[in-house]
PDB file of C-alpha atoms in Angstrom:
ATOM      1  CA  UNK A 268     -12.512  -3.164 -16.552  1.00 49.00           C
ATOM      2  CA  UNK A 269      -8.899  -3.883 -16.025  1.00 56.00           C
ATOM      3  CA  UNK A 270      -7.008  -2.930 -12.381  1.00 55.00           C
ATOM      4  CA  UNK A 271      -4.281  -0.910 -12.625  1.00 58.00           C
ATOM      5  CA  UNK A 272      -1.097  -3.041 -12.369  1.00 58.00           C
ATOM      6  CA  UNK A 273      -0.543  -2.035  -8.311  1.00 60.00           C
ATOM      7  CA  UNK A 274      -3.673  -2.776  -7.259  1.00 61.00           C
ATOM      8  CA  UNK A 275      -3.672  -5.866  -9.179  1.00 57.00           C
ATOM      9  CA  UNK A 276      -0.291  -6.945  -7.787  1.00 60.00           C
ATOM     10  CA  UNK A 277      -1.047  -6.190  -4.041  1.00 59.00           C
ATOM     11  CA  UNK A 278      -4.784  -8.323  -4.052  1.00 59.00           C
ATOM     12  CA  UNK A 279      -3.067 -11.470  -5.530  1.00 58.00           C
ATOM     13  CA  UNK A 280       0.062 -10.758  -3.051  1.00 60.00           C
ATOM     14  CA  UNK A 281      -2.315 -10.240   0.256  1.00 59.00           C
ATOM     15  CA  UNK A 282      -4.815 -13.079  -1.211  1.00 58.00           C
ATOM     16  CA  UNK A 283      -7.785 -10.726  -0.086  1.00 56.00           C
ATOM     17  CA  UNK A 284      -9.119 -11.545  -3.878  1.00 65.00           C
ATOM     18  CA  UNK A 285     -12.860 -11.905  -2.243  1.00 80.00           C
ATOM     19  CA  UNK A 286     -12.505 -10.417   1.003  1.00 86.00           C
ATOM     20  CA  UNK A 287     -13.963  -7.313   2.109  1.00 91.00           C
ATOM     21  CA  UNK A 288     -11.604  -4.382   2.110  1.00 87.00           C
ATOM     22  CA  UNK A 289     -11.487  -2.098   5.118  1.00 90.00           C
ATOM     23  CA  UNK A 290      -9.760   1.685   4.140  1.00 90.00           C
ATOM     24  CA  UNK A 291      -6.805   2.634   6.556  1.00 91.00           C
ATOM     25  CA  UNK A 292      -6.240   6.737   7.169  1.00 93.00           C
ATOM     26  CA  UNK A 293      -2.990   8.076   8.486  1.00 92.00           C
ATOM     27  CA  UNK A 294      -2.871  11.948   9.787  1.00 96.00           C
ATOM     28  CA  UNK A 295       0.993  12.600   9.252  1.00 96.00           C
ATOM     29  CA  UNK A 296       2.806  16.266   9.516  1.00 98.00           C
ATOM     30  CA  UNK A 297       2.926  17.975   6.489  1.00 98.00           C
ATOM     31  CA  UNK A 298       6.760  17.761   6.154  1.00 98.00           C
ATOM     32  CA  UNK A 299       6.314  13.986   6.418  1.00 98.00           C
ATOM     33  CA  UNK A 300       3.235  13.855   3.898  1.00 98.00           C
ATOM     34  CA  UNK A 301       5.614  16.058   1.528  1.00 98.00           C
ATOM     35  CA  UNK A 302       8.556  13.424   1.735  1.00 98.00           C
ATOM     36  CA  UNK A 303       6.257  10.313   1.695  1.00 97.00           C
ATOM     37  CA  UNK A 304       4.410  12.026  -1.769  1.00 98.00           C
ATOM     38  CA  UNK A 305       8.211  12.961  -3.001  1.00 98.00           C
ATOM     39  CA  UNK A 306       9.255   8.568  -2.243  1.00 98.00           C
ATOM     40  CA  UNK A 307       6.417   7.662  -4.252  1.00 98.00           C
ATOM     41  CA  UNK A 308       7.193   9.933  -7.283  1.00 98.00           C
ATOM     42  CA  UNK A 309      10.767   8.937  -7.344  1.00 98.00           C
ATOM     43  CA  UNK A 310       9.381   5.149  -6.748  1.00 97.00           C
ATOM     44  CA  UNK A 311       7.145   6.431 -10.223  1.00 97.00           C
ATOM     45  CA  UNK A 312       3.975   4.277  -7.493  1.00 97.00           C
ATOM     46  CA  UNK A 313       0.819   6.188  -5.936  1.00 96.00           C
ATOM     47  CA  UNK A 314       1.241   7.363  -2.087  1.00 96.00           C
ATOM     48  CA  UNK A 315      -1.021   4.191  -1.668  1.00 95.00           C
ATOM     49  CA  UNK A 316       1.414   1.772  -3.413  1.00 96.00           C
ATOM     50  CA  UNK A 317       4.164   2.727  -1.396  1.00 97.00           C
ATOM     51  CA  UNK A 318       2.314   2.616   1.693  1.00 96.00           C
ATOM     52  CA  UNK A 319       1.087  -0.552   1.113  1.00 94.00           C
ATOM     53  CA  UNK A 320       4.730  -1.875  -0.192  1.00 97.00           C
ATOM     54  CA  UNK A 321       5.978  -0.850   3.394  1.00 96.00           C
ATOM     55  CA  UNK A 322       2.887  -2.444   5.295  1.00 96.00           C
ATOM     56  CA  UNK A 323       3.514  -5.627   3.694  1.00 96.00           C
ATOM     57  CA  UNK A 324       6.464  -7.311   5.722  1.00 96.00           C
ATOM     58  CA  UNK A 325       4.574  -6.525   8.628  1.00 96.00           C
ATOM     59  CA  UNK A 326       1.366  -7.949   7.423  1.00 94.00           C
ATOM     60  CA  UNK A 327       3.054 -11.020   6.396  1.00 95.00           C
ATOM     61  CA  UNK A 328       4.994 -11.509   9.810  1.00 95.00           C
ATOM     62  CA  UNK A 329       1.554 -11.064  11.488  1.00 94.00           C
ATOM     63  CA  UNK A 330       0.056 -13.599   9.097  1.00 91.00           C
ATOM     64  CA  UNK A 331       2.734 -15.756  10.556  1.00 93.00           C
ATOM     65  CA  UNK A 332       1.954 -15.586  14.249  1.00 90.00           C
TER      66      UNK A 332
END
């Protein structure tokens, strides 16, 4: 079974290869659902993917500290 390319990308860019994965939820206004889901499809990456993209620099500078 192969990962699809995102997926794959983001594990080998957070190094969580073997760590457990914890799922994240976000309750947003529709309007703001709409425009996220609208980013993504112009960005031709799932809602995840782009969420995760965004997360990242944060993650890192956390990482950091």
């Amino acid at each position: 079974m192969t990962l699809p390319e995102d997926v794959e990308s983001f594990r080998s860019s957070c190094g969580c290869h073997r760590e457990i994965r914890k799922q994240v939820s976000l309750f947003l206004p529709l309007s703001e659902w709409k425009t996220l889901r609208l980013e993504a499809a112009r960005q031709k990456v799932s809602m995840t993917e782009l969420c995760r993209r965004w997360i990242k620099p944060e993650m890192d500078r956390l990482h950091q500290e």
